[in-house]
Every structure is written in C-alpha cells, then in structure tokens.
Amino acid sequence: MNSASKQTAKPDYCASKAATEGSNLYYASLFESEQNKALIFSLHAFLNELGDIIIECTDPGVAHIKFQWWQEEIERLLQQQARHPVTTELQQYIAEEPDTAMLLNSIISCFDSLLDIEQPATLEQALLPFELTVGKCWMICARLLGCNDTHTLESIYKMAARVQYLHCLQQPNVFLTEMRFILPLEYCSRTNFMNRP
C-alpha cells in the first residue's frame, strides 16, 4: 500500500468502535484470525452502540426511539438489507441464523429496559440486566467462534455481566442517579451508602 492510499484508507468502523489500539479487547484479540476479529469487533461494536444510547440520551423518549430503530435494523439484517456499518458487518455472520438475530433483538429490548431500572434489592438482581445484555452478546460471540461447551458458555455469560457491571459503577452520573441506580439495596443498607455526604 503506497502512502497516498494509506492517507485515504478509512479505519474499520467496528474496530474503532469496539477495540481501539491499547484497549483490553484490542489485546485480547491480537492473535485471532482476521475473520474472528471481524466477528468479535462487530458484536462488541453492537454492544457499544446500544450502551452509548443509555449514556448519551438524557431524554428516555428519544432513547426508546433509538432502540426501536436498532430492532428494525436487525429485521433489515435478516432481509440482507442492513444499513448501519455494524449490522452490515454482522450480516455476513448471522443473516442465515434467525435464532441469533432474535437474540440480538432481545438484547436491544433489555437495554431499553435499563432506561427505567429500579434499584435492585440484591447483587443477583443487579447483575441480571447485564447478563441479559452484555452476557448474552458475549455468549453469542463465543458460540459463533465455535465454542459449544455449556459450562464455558455459562462462565462467559456470567463473567461478561460482572465486567460490564463494574464498568457501569465507574460512571456514577449515569448509573447511580435518581432515575437509574444499580447499586443493590442490601449493599447500601449495610454500608450506610445513601447517607454519606
């Protein structure tokens, strides 16, 4: 590739959305094949697109509309008519897997429910929305990469939820607010968290 073509080449959308150089995912996938990387990055970019709606939309009505758009985009993907760079990339992996596409739609619905989440009573309840979103997506990714071991898939599902939960706790302006408070009541009661100045 000459210098002129290097300057005009666009970065891969999914890679730049999911695995910027130096990120955990970048290093975790460093020795994967290009095809595996494309699948991993596209699914994680899908998650990041949905997560950005939660973080960036202060108006729940607007956020609900955006999640509805994504559900319609999954339908377009199944018809080989995807328009977004993420679903265009995913199309080659799951267009012939309607069950997987339905799982992606359920992930979008679960993200949508995060807009109005009530404070959970226990840690298990707090982790459930993350299992049904990020956990499910990581499990889809592992399955599409060839993992069929039930125990391994379950471990991935649980681990992904915990990683994402910890990540969200680092964003108190989004996930520790009056509208959306993900810290379990049992923890707040035990530590007197709510009464701290």
mmCIF file of C-alpha atoms in Angstrom:
data_model
loop_
_atom_site.group_PDB
_atom_site.id
_atom_site.type_symbol
_atom_site.label_atom_id
_atom_site.label_comp_id
_atom_site.label_asym_id
_atom_site.label_seq_id
_atom_site.Cartn_x
_atom_site.Cartn_y
_atom_site.Cartn_z
ATOM 1 C CA MET A 1 0.000 0.000 0.000
ATOM 2 C CA ASN A 2 1.546 3.349 -1.010
ATOM 3 C CA SER A 3 1.464 6.474 1.153
ATOM 4 C CA ALA A 4 -1.399 8.032 -0.835
ATOM 5 C CA SER A 5 -3.689 5.060 -0.285
ATOM 6 C CA LYS A 6 -2.746 4.935 3.395
ATOM 7 C CA GLN A 7 -3.917 8.508 3.805
ATOM 8 C CA THR A 8 -7.280 7.868 2.157
ATOM 9 C CA ALA A 9 -7.995 4.480 3.785
ATOM 10 C CA LYS A 10 -10.824 4.697 6.314
ATOM 11 C CA PRO A 11 -10.455 2.919 9.643
ATOM 12 C CA ASP A 12 -12.710 -0.077 10.122
ATOM 13 C CA TYR A 13 -15.839 1.210 11.862
ATOM 14 C CA CYS A 14 -16.378 -1.779 14.144
ATOM 15 C CA ALA A 15 -12.726 -1.987 15.157
ATOM 16 C CA SER A 16 -12.603 1.722 16.000
ATOM 17 C CA LYS A 17 -15.893 1.454 17.909
ATOM 18 C CA ALA A 18 -15.028 -1.665 19.883
ATOM 19 C CA ALA A 19 -11.281 -2.168 20.057
ATOM 20 C CA THR A 20 -9.215 0.973 19.816
ATOM 21 C CA GLU A 21 -5.480 0.375 19.954
ATOM 22 C CA GLY A 22 -4.433 -0.185 23.535
ATOM 23 C CA SER A 23 -7.870 -1.291 24.749
ATOM 24 C CA ASN A 24 -8.479 -4.596 26.535
ATOM 25 C CA LEU A 25 -10.356 -6.030 23.567
ATOM 26 C CA TYR A 26 -7.589 -4.967 21.196
ATOM 27 C CA TYR A 27 -5.037 -7.017 23.142
ATOM 28 C CA ALA A 28 -7.437 -9.888 23.888
ATOM 29 C CA SER A 29 -7.986 -10.422 20.157
ATOM 30 C CA LEU A 30 -4.454 -9.632 18.995
ATOM 31 C CA PHE A 31 -3.663 -13.168 17.812
ATOM 32 C CA GLU A 32 -7.103 -14.007 16.419
ATOM 33 C CA SER A 33 -7.582 -14.514 12.696
ATOM 34 C CA GLU A 34 -8.886 -11.541 10.728
ATOM 35 C CA GLN A 35 -12.253 -13.268 10.293
ATOM 36 C CA ASN A 36 -12.563 -13.915 14.029
ATOM 37 C CA LYS A 37 -11.556 -10.342 14.793
ATOM 38 C CA ALA A 38 -14.221 -9.013 12.442
ATOM 39 C CA LEU A 39 -16.898 -11.047 14.216
ATOM 40 C CA ILE A 40 -15.671 -10.106 17.710
ATOM 41 C CA PHE A 41 -15.384 -6.423 16.869
ATOM 42 C CA SER A 42 -18.785 -6.248 15.166
ATOM 43 C CA LEU A 43 -20.604 -7.802 18.150
ATOM 44 C CA HIS A 44 -18.781 -5.594 20.644
ATOM 45 C CA ALA A 45 -19.422 -2.549 18.462
ATOM 46 C CA PHE A 46 -23.117 -3.515 18.541
ATOM 47 C CA LEU A 47 -22.960 -3.521 22.349
ATOM 48 C CA ASN A 48 -21.188 -0.164 22.409
ATOM 49 C CA GLU A 49 -23.764 1.392 20.096
ATOM 50 C CA LEU A 50 -26.543 0.326 22.471
ATOM 51 C CA GLY A 51 -24.582 1.332 25.560
ATOM 52 C CA ASP A 52 -23.962 4.783 24.102
ATOM 53 C CA ILE A 53 -27.719 5.347 23.900
ATOM 54 C CA ILE A 54 -28.001 4.810 27.665
ATOM 55 C CA ILE A 55 -25.058 7.111 28.355
ATOM 56 C CA GLU A 56 -25.764 9.900 25.857
ATOM 57 C CA CYS A 57 -29.577 10.189 25.773
ATOM 58 C CA THR A 58 -30.931 12.267 28.650
ATOM 59 C CA ASP A 59 -34.449 12.025 27.236
ATOM 60 C CA PRO A 60 -35.847 8.479 27.712
ATOM 61 C CA GLY A 61 -38.324 9.046 24.872
ATOM 62 C CA VAL A 62 -35.511 9.687 22.412
ATOM 63 C CA ALA A 63 -33.613 6.665 23.741
ATOM 64 C CA HIS A 64 -36.666 4.402 23.270
ATOM 65 C CA ILE A 65 -36.920 5.574 19.640
ATOM 66 C CA LYS A 66 -33.243 4.791 19.049
ATOM 67 C CA PHE A 67 -33.619 1.298 20.476
ATOM 68 C CA GLN A 68 -36.657 0.764 18.247
ATOM 69 C CA TRP A 69 -34.541 1.816 15.252
ATOM 70 C CA TRP A 70 -31.972 -0.840 16.181
ATOM 71 C CA GLN A 71 -34.673 -3.514 16.382
ATOM 72 C CA GLU A 72 -35.836 -2.530 12.915
ATOM 73 C CA GLU A 73 -32.216 -2.678 11.754
ATOM 74 C CA ILE A 74 -31.956 -6.301 12.935
ATOM 75 C CA GLU A 75 -35.036 -7.063 10.817
ATOM 76 C CA ARG A 76 -33.301 -5.430 7.845
ATOM 77 C CA LEU A 77 -30.215 -7.531 8.587
ATOM 78 C CA LEU A 78 -32.307 -10.706 8.280
ATOM 79 C CA GLN A 79 -33.504 -9.484 4.892
ATOM 80 C CA GLN A 80 -29.905 -8.788 3.773
ATOM 81 C CA GLN A 81 -30.674 -5.043 3.787
ATOM 82 C CA ALA A 82 -28.646 -3.820 6.766
ATOM 83 C CA ARG A 83 -27.671 -0.141 6.574
ATOM 84 C CA HIS A 84 -25.552 0.560 9.648
ATOM 85 C CA PRO A 85 -21.811 -0.297 9.484
ATOM 86 C CA VAL A 86 -22.189 -2.642 12.483
ATOM 87 C CA THR A 87 -25.143 -4.610 11.131
ATOM 88 C CA THR A 88 -23.635 -4.632 7.654
ATOM 89 C CA GLU A 89 -20.633 -6.406 9.148
ATOM 90 C CA LEU A 90 -22.803 -8.721 11.278
ATOM 91 C CA GLN A 91 -24.949 -9.595 8.281
ATOM 92 C CA GLN A 92 -22.354 -11.966 6.877
ATOM 93 C CA TYR A 93 -22.275 -13.947 10.135
ATOM 94 C CA ILE A 94 -25.901 -14.147 11.242
ATOM 95 C CA ALA A 95 -28.138 -13.361 8.261
ATOM 96 C CA GLU A 96 -28.875 -17.076 7.955
ATOM 97 C CA GLU A 97 -29.292 -17.539 11.713
ATOM 98 C CA PRO A 98 -32.722 -16.143 12.612
ATOM 99 C CA ASP A 99 -32.395 -17.500 16.172
ATOM 100 C CA THR A 100 -29.235 -15.439 16.709
ATOM 101 C CA ALA A 101 -30.904 -12.369 15.229
ATOM 102 C CA MET A 102 -33.813 -12.862 17.628
ATOM 103 C CA LEU A 103 -31.309 -12.994 20.495
ATOM 104 C CA LEU A 104 -29.856 -9.675 19.325
ATOM 105 C CA ASN A 105 -33.365 -8.226 19.327
ATOM 106 C CA SER A 106 -33.886 -9.436 22.891
ATOM 107 C CA ILE A 107 -30.592 -7.773 23.871
ATOM 108 C CA ILE A 108 -31.894 -4.482 22.466
ATOM 109 C CA SER A 109 -35.128 -4.882 24.479
ATOM 110 C CA CYS A 110 -33.130 -5.497 27.648
ATOM 111 C CA PHE A 111 -31.009 -2.401 27.020
ATOM 112 C CA ASP A 112 -34.251 -0.492 26.570
ATOM 113 C CA SER A 113 -35.437 -1.695 29.985
ATOM 114 C CA LEU A 114 -32.255 -0.265 31.552
ATOM 115 C CA LEU A 115 -33.672 3.203 30.899
ATOM 116 C CA ASP A 116 -36.196 2.811 33.709
ATOM 117 C CA ILE A 117 -34.442 0.353 36.014
ATOM 118 C CA GLU A 118 -35.369 0.404 39.700
ATOM 119 C CA GLN A 119 -32.792 -0.084 42.421
ATOM 120 C CA PRO A 120 -32.194 -3.834 42.785
ATOM 121 C CA ALA A 121 -32.528 -5.466 46.189
ATOM 122 C CA THR A 122 -29.617 -7.893 45.751
ATOM 123 C CA LEU A 123 -26.438 -8.228 43.725
ATOM 124 C CA GLU A 124 -28.018 -11.073 41.745
ATOM 125 C CA GLN A 125 -30.865 -8.760 40.719
ATOM 126 C CA ALA A 126 -28.379 -6.012 39.867
ATOM 127 C CA LEU A 127 -26.406 -8.349 37.597
ATOM 128 C CA LEU A 128 -29.424 -9.761 35.746
ATOM 129 C CA PRO A 129 -29.841 -6.886 33.212
ATOM 130 C CA PHE A 130 -26.142 -7.148 32.391
ATOM 131 C CA GLU A 131 -26.399 -10.897 31.928
ATOM 132 C CA LEU A 132 -29.304 -10.378 29.527
ATOM 133 C CA THR A 133 -27.409 -7.774 27.506
ATOM 134 C CA VAL A 134 -23.614 -7.997 27.548
ATOM 135 C CA GLY A 135 -23.563 -11.551 28.895
ATOM 136 C CA LYS A 136 -25.846 -12.798 26.166
ATOM 137 C CA CYS A 137 -23.842 -10.994 23.476
ATOM 138 C CA TRP A 138 -20.517 -12.433 24.682
ATOM 139 C CA MET A 139 -22.118 -15.882 24.701
ATOM 140 C CA ILE A 140 -23.336 -15.412 21.107
ATOM 141 C CA CYS A 141 -19.833 -14.371 20.113
ATOM 142 C CA ALA A 142 -18.253 -17.430 21.756
ATOM 143 C CA ARG A 143 -20.790 -19.752 20.139
ATOM 144 C CA LEU A 144 -20.236 -18.255 16.667
ATOM 145 C CA LEU A 145 -16.491 -18.693 17.187
ATOM 146 C CA GLY A 146 -17.043 -22.406 17.750
ATOM 147 C CA CYS A 147 -17.462 -22.827 21.498
ATOM 148 C CA ASN A 148 -20.126 -25.432 22.264
ATOM 149 C CA ASP A 149 -19.243 -26.352 25.841
ATOM 150 C CA THR A 150 -22.211 -25.438 28.049
ATOM 151 C CA HIS A 151 -20.093 -24.800 31.153
ATOM 152 C CA THR A 152 -17.721 -22.487 29.253
ATOM 153 C CA LEU A 153 -20.597 -20.560 27.667
ATOM 154 C CA GLU A 154 -22.236 -20.125 31.071
ATOM 155 C CA SER A 155 -18.947 -18.853 32.545
ATOM 156 C CA ILE A 156 -18.590 -16.346 29.689
ATOM 157 C CA TYR A 157 -22.189 -15.203 30.232
ATOM 158 C CA LYS A 158 -21.609 -14.592 33.957
ATOM 159 C CA MET A 159 -18.153 -13.059 33.564
ATOM 160 C CA ALA A 160 -19.304 -10.583 30.912
ATOM 161 C CA ALA A 161 -22.100 -9.336 33.167
ATOM 162 C CA ARG A 162 -19.708 -8.735 36.045
ATOM 163 C CA VAL A 163 -17.170 -6.928 33.875
ATOM 164 C CA GLN A 164 -19.881 -4.640 32.488
ATOM 165 C CA TYR A 165 -21.424 -4.054 35.910
ATOM 166 C CA LEU A 166 -18.073 -2.890 37.300
ATOM 167 C CA HIS A 167 -17.614 -0.675 34.249
ATOM 168 C CA CYS A 168 -21.020 0.936 34.834
ATOM 169 C CA LEU A 169 -20.275 1.567 38.517
ATOM 170 C CA GLN A 170 -17.397 3.738 37.290
ATOM 171 C CA GLN A 171 -19.974 6.004 35.613
ATOM 172 C CA PRO A 172 -21.947 7.330 38.614
ATOM 173 C CA ASN A 173 -23.538 10.180 36.641
ATOM 174 C CA VAL A 174 -25.304 7.571 34.504
ATOM 175 C CA PHE A 175 -25.829 4.543 36.740
ATOM 176 C CA LEU A 176 -26.018 5.970 40.281
ATOM 177 C CA THR A 177 -28.710 8.593 39.770
ATOM 178 C CA GLU A 178 -32.303 9.043 40.908
ATOM 179 C CA MET A 179 -33.547 7.665 37.593
ATOM 180 C CA ARG A 180 -31.118 4.731 37.348
ATOM 181 C CA PHE A 181 -29.428 3.345 40.467
ATOM 182 C CA ILE A 182 -27.770 -0.049 40.034
ATOM 183 C CA LEU A 183 -26.115 -0.451 43.432
ATOM 184 C CA PRO A 184 -28.042 -3.123 45.393
ATOM 185 C CA LEU A 185 -30.166 -2.013 48.327
ATOM 186 C CA GLU A 186 -28.570 -4.711 50.511
ATOM 187 C CA TYR A 187 -25.172 -3.086 49.979
ATOM 188 C CA CYS A 188 -26.464 0.452 50.616
ATOM 189 C CA SER A 189 -28.190 -0.659 53.819
ATOM 190 C CA ARG A 190 -25.098 -2.465 55.086
ATOM 191 C CA THR A 191 -22.667 0.369 54.387
ATOM 192 C CA ASN A 192 -24.932 3.371 55.008
ATOM 193 C CA PHE A 193 -24.012 4.448 51.480
ATOM 194 C CA MET A 194 -27.130 6.551 50.889
ATOM 195 C CA ASN A 195 -26.494 8.736 53.949
ATOM 196 C CA ARG A 196 -22.943 9.673 53.123
ATOM 197 C CA PRO A 197 -22.274 13.384 52.392
#
